[in-house]
Structure formats: C-alpha cells, structure tokens
Amino acid sequence: MTVDTDVPPLVSMRGITIAFPGVLALDGVDFFLRPGEVHSLMGENGAGKSTLIKALTGVYAIDSGTIAVAGEERRFDSTADAQAAGISTVYQEVNLCANLSVGENVMLGHEPRGRLGIDWSAVHREAAEYLASLGLHLDTRSPLAQHSIAIQQLVAISRAMVLEAKVLILDEPTSSLDRGEVEQLFTVMRALRERGVAILFVSHFLDQVYEISDRITVLRNGRLIGEHLVAELPREALVTEMIGRELDELSAISDAADRDIDRTGTPVLRAAGVGKKGVLEPADLEVFEGEVVGLAGLLGSGRTELVRLLYGADKADAGSIEMHGEPAKVHAPRHAIDRRIAFSSENRRSEGVVADLTVAENMVLGVQAQRGWVRRLSKAEQDAIVTEYMEALGVRPADPHVPIGTLSGGNQQKVLLARWLAMQPELLILDEPTRGIDVGAKADIQRKVAELAAKGLSVVFISSELEEVLRITQRVAVLRDRRKIGELDPTSVDLDGLVDFIAHADHDERSVSR
C-alpha cells in the first residue's frame, strides 16, 4: 500500500522533550502518524522509543512540545485520556484477563446490558462479530488462557476495535511468535490499515519491519535521526542510522586486541546447537583461551538470549556445552559459577548493583557467594580485593565506603567488573558493559578487557556499538532474528561490511577467523 504523504497526520508530535534526573530521554523529537499506514519506530536500547510511546499514551507527561490528534491539540494526563482520544496499545506482554473468556476480554468494560444487568448472550455475539471483522473465528466462551500468545494479542486488538481506536500501537508484538503466527498478525494489521487505522509498530526484526511497514522513523540517544518511506531506505542505511558512529578517542584500543589466537587446541567453551524454542534457534559457539569473541546484531537479534542460555540464567531445551573438552551441565547460574563462568548482565540496575550497599560490599559480593555465606570473608580478605580492583579499574571516587548508587554509571560498571574478576573466572561474559557511560569510562573498560584477554582470560563481549565490537575482538559471531548467521574476522571486515552482513537476509552463513 502506498501512503499519501499529503494526507494530514492523524497524530502530530512536535518538539517532544522529556527529561528524567540526569537523563534527557527525548530531545525535541517530531513524530507523525498518518491514517491507513503502518509506521515502524526504530532504534537501539535507550534510543527513546518507549519514552515516545509513553508520552503518546499518557504514561509520561511531556516537559515541552505538543501532541495533536486529528488536528486537535491534546494533553494526556493519563492512559484514559489517550484512550478517549482513540489511542490503544497492545504490548508484548498481553494486558488481558487470562481467567476470563475470549468474549469477556473483547467486550470488557463495554458489555451490552439488559434490564437484569449484563446480557451475556449479546456479549458473546458482539465479541464474535468484532473478531470476525478481523478474520478471526474463535469460540468466544473459551478461556483466554487456553489460547496461544498470538491469539491473545489478536483478542487484544479486537478489544481495541471495540474502543473504536483510531491509533493502534503494537509494541514488540511478534517477539514470542512463530512465523505462522506472525503471518496471522500481519493479515489483521493489513485489514486494519485498509480500514484507515494508523498503526505504530515496534519490532527489532528487520525482515518483519520491511515486510509490513510503510514508513520508518529512527531515533538514537533520544533524538530524531530520520523519517523515511520504507521503499527509499536500504537496510544498510537503516542499521547505520540506528547505531551511529563511534568516537575517535577509542581507536587506539584496537592495537591491544590485534593478536593471533591459537585455535588448534581444545576451546575453553564449546556450545553445540544451544537453543530454546521461541527464544533462540540452535547455535554453535567456541571460545578459546585468551580470545575475545564478540556477539554482533541489532537489539532483539538473540545476543542476550544466547549468553543467558550459556550461563544458565535461562534453561536451554537443545544443545550441549563443554568446558575444556568435558561435558558441562549448566542449568543454573550456580553451575556456571562452579565452572568459573562469570556473567555481567546488561541490566546493571536490576541484575547488577545493589544500590544501598557500599562499593566495597558490592565488589566482594560475588566472592562471598562463591565461598558460601557460612565461610565469611575476613576483613583483611575484603580489603585486599577492594584495594586491588579500586586501583586497577580506576573507580571514582576512590572511596569504597560510599553507597554504589551514588556513583556514575561508568563507575558502577567498573565495580561490577571488579566483582566478577575477583572470582578469577576462566570465561567472562559481558553484556553491554559500556552502555550509557561516558567515553573515558568506556575506554577504561575496553582497555581492561583487552589486557585481561592478553593474559589468558576468555571473553564473550556484547555491544550494540558495532565499532566497539570490531575494535576489541578477535572474532565476531553475528546474529539476526534470533539465529546465528555467521562469523567474521574483525581484521577482514570494516563497519560497513559488518552492517551489510547484519542487514541482508539472503547471504550464506560464513565463518572467517584469524
């Protein structure tokens, strides 16, 4: 379908600015959504996508800018205000009542009534009509919980039609769907588009974005990078707009990473066909002693899903893992720690720092857990660990007794790195260790990773900044749409080549290593 860009936007967001303490989440962003189009909102983690959606749905108040719907300026103080303006949202986690029937969920809050209260026959009759209008033929009296996530999302969309939604926001609706379910969802989306509904679509699956979308808006670091017709935006250009360019100050670190790795022996880690249905297609990965292996791909490509399976944070249902050639059962983080595998999560705040504890307490937490809470670390042991890593990593301020929550993001990340290094791991998994920190702290962490690898530590390194991946790794495993699509040698490919490899769907899997 061709969208007429001369048609006035149904939604006009101009100069939207939202600031949180210490963070400018949106910086003067413009966004326009026209009737009868599917408009994808793209950007990496922290780009501002969720904040923009929450501004449009009344979850967040805007600090400056204007929002207009159908030409009328609006102020949304709540989600109810947004719904009253015809804006409905279907999230990745469906917000329905699983204990109620399909029909009850479709008509919830809008049930037909008779003299004696709710007319249940009419409820199910009207629900069936709304579902049928979207090409869905379900038993409206069946419990919602009996149906797949895909069907539950379609029920949520039907409910939005009961609310007479003019704007439908679909936030990562396909993340847990198989290909058949995605096609079913897209059929419904196309039908709604033909009826003039404006659809804001958020997905990290490039193939799906290009299949269903009419236009794309790209955000990065809270700023508008560009708005494009899909037909006029090559995939390489989209990926480049999303990831941006790295700063020159970090380029010198690549010299430390430029080493030959001996891959003739037994790898420290060998994962064969590790995967989980609906989460990650079976993937192979080897990491040799002293090697930094990067995992590259866009957000949602399967990078984090793979390392969580390797660490036992999520349980794989396929494949096997070996450490030094010996079978290793890693079904929980405890097993990984016993195998001297350390994992620093991308969720620094929720899965990393304990904000109310001091820097020192956070730093020794891993060693204490490894030893067991009965065998307490002595004060002398704690002081030795803290002194060594405060100095080695340059944690600032150099006071181990302040709460870690008062430190900058970069220094918090250094403390987390110290926590894992104090456990003397053989394999260190770092998921987005430099996200959201300043250039100086970023360089410190990259330099330390390169130094540790040169001394024999094996590292799996994930970063959304592809230049960073190329700079400090000896091999790059590339993932897209939750499957591994190949491996590249950082000395044989530049940023444009890596972007091209990620962006295109039909290349053969390649493996190149040095």
CSV table of C-alpha atoms in Angstrom, one decimal, residues 56-252:
chain,number,residue,atom,x,y,z
A,56,LEU,CA,1.6,9.4,23.4
A,57,THR,CA,-0.3,7.0,25.6
A,58,GLY,CA,-0.4,9.3,28.7
A,59,VAL,CA,2.0,7.4,30.9
A,60,TYR,CA,4.6,10.2,30.8
A,61,ALA,CA,3.9,13.9,30.9
A,62,ILE,CA,6.0,15.9,28.4
A,63,ASP,CA,8.2,18.7,29.5
A,64,SER,CA,7.8,20.6,26.3
A,65,GLY,CA,6.3,20.1,22.8
A,66,THR,CA,2.8,19.5,21.6
A,67,ILE,CA,0.7,16.4,20.8
A,68,ALA,CA,-2.3,16.7,18.4
A,69,VAL,CA,-4.8,14.0,17.3
A,70,ALA,CA,-6.9,14.6,14.2
A,71,GLY,CA,-5.7,18.2,14.2
A,72,GLU,CA,-6.8,18.9,17.8
A,73,GLU,CA,-4.1,19.6,20.3
A,74,ARG,CA,-4.3,17.3,23.3
A,75,ARG,CA,-2.9,17.0,26.8
A,76,PHE,CA,-2.7,13.4,28.1
A,77,ASP,CA,-2.6,13.2,31.9
A,78,SER,CA,-3.4,9.5,32.0
A,79,THR,CA,-3.8,6.5,29.8
A,80,ALA,CA,-7.6,7.1,30.0
A,81,ASP,CA,-7.1,10.4,28.3
A,82,ALA,CA,-5.2,8.7,25.4
A,83,GLN,CA,-7.9,6.0,25.1
A,84,ALA,CA,-10.6,8.7,24.9
A,85,ALA,CA,-8.7,10.2,22.0
A,86,GLY,CA,-8.8,6.9,20.2
A,87,ILE,CA,-5.3,5.6,21.0
A,88,SER,CA,-4.9,1.9,22.1
A,89,THR,CA,-1.8,-0.1,22.8
A,90,VAL,CA,-1.1,-3.8,22.7
A,91,TYR,CA,2.1,-4.7,24.5
A,92,GLN,CA,4.5,-7.7,24.2
A,93,GLU,CA,3.0,-8.9,27.5
A,94,VAL,CA,-0.7,-9.0,26.8
A,95,ASN,CA,-2.6,-7.0,29.3
A,96,LEU,CA,-5.8,-9.0,29.4
A,97,CYS,CA,-7.6,-11.3,32.0
A,98,ALA,CA,-6.5,-14.8,31.3
A,99,ASN,CA,-9.1,-16.2,33.7
A,100,LEU,CA,-11.9,-14.7,31.7
A,101,SER,CA,-13.3,-16.0,28.4
A,102,VAL,CA,-12.3,-14.6,25.0
A,103,GLY,CA,-15.6,-12.8,24.6
A,104,GLU,CA,-15.5,-11.3,28.1
A,105,ASN,CA,-12.0,-9.9,27.3
A,106,VAL,CA,-13.1,-8.4,23.9
A,107,MET,CA,-16.0,-6.6,25.5
A,108,LEU,CA,-14.5,-5.9,28.9
A,109,GLY,CA,-15.9,-2.6,30.2
A,110,HIS,CA,-18.3,-2.3,27.2
A,111,GLU,CA,-20.7,-5.2,27.8
A,112,PRO,CA,-24.2,-4.9,26.4
A,113,ARG,CA,-26.8,-4.6,29.2
A,114,GLY,CA,-30.4,-5.5,29.6
A,115,ARG,CA,-32.9,-4.9,32.4
A,116,LEU,CA,-31.3,-7.6,34.6
A,117,GLY,CA,-27.7,-6.5,34.1
A,118,ILE,CA,-25.1,-7.7,31.6
A,119,ASP,CA,-26.6,-9.6,28.6
A,120,TRP,CA,-24.1,-12.4,28.2
A,121,SER,CA,-25.6,-13.7,25.0
A,122,ALA,CA,-25.1,-10.3,23.5
A,123,VAL,CA,-21.6,-10.1,24.9
A,124,HIS,CA,-20.5,-13.2,23.0
A,125,ARG,CA,-22.5,-12.4,19.9
A,126,GLU,CA,-20.9,-8.9,19.6
A,127,ALA,CA,-17.4,-10.2,20.5
A,128,ALA,CA,-17.7,-12.8,17.7
A,129,GLU,CA,-18.7,-10.0,15.3
A,130,TYR,CA,-15.6,-7.9,16.2
A,131,LEU,CA,-13.4,-11.0,15.9
A,132,ALA,CA,-14.9,-11.9,12.6
A,133,SER,CA,-14.3,-8.4,11.2
A,134,LEU,CA,-10.6,-9.2,11.7
A,135,GLY,CA,-10.9,-12.6,10.1
A,136,LEU,CA,-10.9,-14.4,13.4
A,137,HIS,CA,-13.3,-17.2,14.2
A,138,LEU,CA,-12.9,-18.2,17.8
A,139,ASP,CA,-15.1,-19.8,20.4
A,140,THR,CA,-15.8,-16.7,22.5
A,141,ARG,CA,-16.8,-18.7,25.5
A,142,SER,CA,-13.4,-20.5,25.7
A,143,PRO,CA,-11.0,-19.3,28.4
A,144,LEU,CA,-8.4,-16.9,27.1
A,145,ALA,CA,-5.7,-18.8,28.9
A,146,GLN,CA,-6.2,-21.8,26.6
A,147,HIS,CA,-5.1,-19.8,23.6
A,148,SER,CA,-1.6,-19.0,22.3
A,149,ILE,CA,0.1,-15.7,22.9
A,150,ALA,CA,-0.6,-14.9,19.2
A,151,ILE,CA,-4.3,-15.4,19.6
A,152,GLN,CA,-4.3,-13.4,22.9
A,153,GLN,CA,-2.7,-10.5,21.1
A,154,LEU,CA,-5.3,-10.6,18.3
A,155,VAL,CA,-8.0,-10.6,21.0
A,156,ALA,CA,-6.4,-7.5,22.5
A,157,ILE,CA,-6.5,-5.9,19.0
A,158,SER,CA,-10.2,-6.8,18.8
A,159,ARG,CA,-10.8,-5.1,22.1
A,160,ALA,CA,-9.1,-2.0,20.7
A,161,MET,CA,-11.6,-2.0,17.9
A,162,VAL,CA,-14.4,-2.1,20.5
A,163,LEU,CA,-12.9,1.0,21.9
A,164,GLU,CA,-13.0,2.5,18.4
A,165,ALA,CA,-9.3,3.0,18.2
A,166,LYS,CA,-8.0,5.3,15.5
A,167,VAL,CA,-4.4,4.7,16.5
A,168,LEU,CA,-3.1,1.2,17.4
A,169,ILE,CA,0.3,0.9,19.0
A,170,LEU,CA,1.9,-2.6,18.7
A,171,ASP,CA,4.9,-2.8,21.0
A,172,GLU,CA,7.1,-5.8,20.1
A,173,PRO,CA,4.0,-8.0,19.3
A,174,THR,CA,6.0,-10.6,17.4
A,175,SER,CA,8.8,-11.3,19.9
A,176,SER,CA,7.3,-14.6,21.0
A,177,LEU,CA,5.5,-15.7,17.8
A,178,ASP,CA,6.5,-18.3,15.2
A,179,ARG,CA,6.3,-17.5,11.5
A,180,GLY,CA,2.8,-18.7,11.0
A,181,GLU,CA,1.5,-16.6,14.0
A,182,VAL,CA,3.4,-13.6,12.6
A,183,GLU,CA,1.6,-14.0,9.3
A,184,GLN,CA,-1.7,-14.2,11.1
A,185,LEU,CA,-1.0,-11.0,12.9
A,186,PHE,CA,0.2,-9.2,9.7
A,187,THR,CA,-3.1,-10.3,8.0
A,188,VAL,CA,-5.0,-8.5,10.7
A,189,MET,CA,-2.7,-5.5,10.6
A,190,ARG,CA,-3.2,-5.1,6.8
A,191,ALA,CA,-7.0,-5.3,7.2
A,192,LEU,CA,-6.9,-2.6,9.8
A,193,ARG,CA,-4.7,-0.5,7.6
A,194,GLU,CA,-7.2,-0.8,4.8
A,195,ARG,CA,-9.9,0.5,7.2
A,196,GLY,CA,-7.8,3.6,7.9
A,197,VAL,CA,-6.4,2.7,11.3
A,198,ALA,CA,-3.0,4.2,11.9
A,199,ILE,CA,-0.6,1.6,13.3
A,200,LEU,CA,2.6,2.3,15.2
A,201,PHE,CA,4.7,-0.8,15.0
A,202,VAL,CA,7.8,-1.5,17.2
A,203,SER,CA,10.0,-4.5,16.4
A,204,HIS,CA,13.6,-5.4,16.3
A,205,PHE,CA,13.1,-7.9,13.4
A,206,LEU,CA,14.3,-6.2,10.3
A,207,ASP,CA,12.7,-8.7,7.9
A,208,GLN,CA,9.3,-8.0,9.6
A,209,VAL,CA,9.7,-4.3,9.6
A,210,TYR,CA,10.4,-4.2,5.8
A,211,GLU,CA,7.6,-6.7,5.2
A,212,ILE,CA,4.7,-4.8,6.9
A,213,SER,CA,5.8,-1.1,7.2
A,214,ASP,CA,5.0,1.9,5.0
A,215,ARG,CA,7.3,4.3,6.8
A,216,ILE,CA,10.1,4.2,9.4
A,217,THR,CA,11.2,6.8,12.0
A,218,VAL,CA,14.6,6.3,13.5
A,219,LEU,CA,15.6,7.5,17.0
A,220,ARG,CA,19.0,7.5,18.6
A,221,ASN,CA,20.0,8.7,22.0
A,222,GLY,CA,16.7,10.5,22.4
A,223,ARG,CA,16.9,12.4,19.1
A,224,LEU,CA,15.2,12.1,15.8
A,225,ILE,CA,17.6,10.8,13.2
A,226,GLY,CA,15.3,10.5,10.2
A,227,GLU,CA,11.9,9.6,8.8
A,228,HIS,CA,11.8,7.6,5.6
A,229,LEU,CA,9.5,5.7,3.3
A,230,VAL,CA,10.4,2.1,3.5
A,231,ALA,CA,11.0,1.8,-0.2
A,232,GLU,CA,13.6,4.6,-0.1
A,233,LEU,CA,15.6,3.3,2.9
A,234,PRO,CA,18.1,0.5,2.2
A,235,ARG,CA,18.7,-1.8,5.2
A,236,GLU,CA,22.3,-0.8,5.5
A,237,ALA,CA,21.3,2.8,5.8
A,238,LEU,CA,18.7,1.9,8.5
A,239,VAL,CA,21.2,0.0,10.6
A,240,THR,CA,23.8,2.8,10.3
A,241,GLU,CA,21.2,5.4,11.4
A,242,MET,CA,20.3,3.2,14.4
A,243,ILE,CA,23.8,2.5,15.6
A,244,GLY,CA,25.6,5.8,14.8
A,245,ARG,CA,29.3,6.2,14.7
A,246,GLU,CA,31.9,5.6,17.5
A,247,LEU,CA,34.2,8.4,18.8
A,248,ASP,CA,37.8,8.6,17.6
A,249,GLU,CA,39.2,8.6,21.1
A,250,LEU,CA,38.7,4.9,21.4
A,251,SER,CA,40.5,3.8,18.3
A,252,ALA,CA,43.9,3.2,19.9
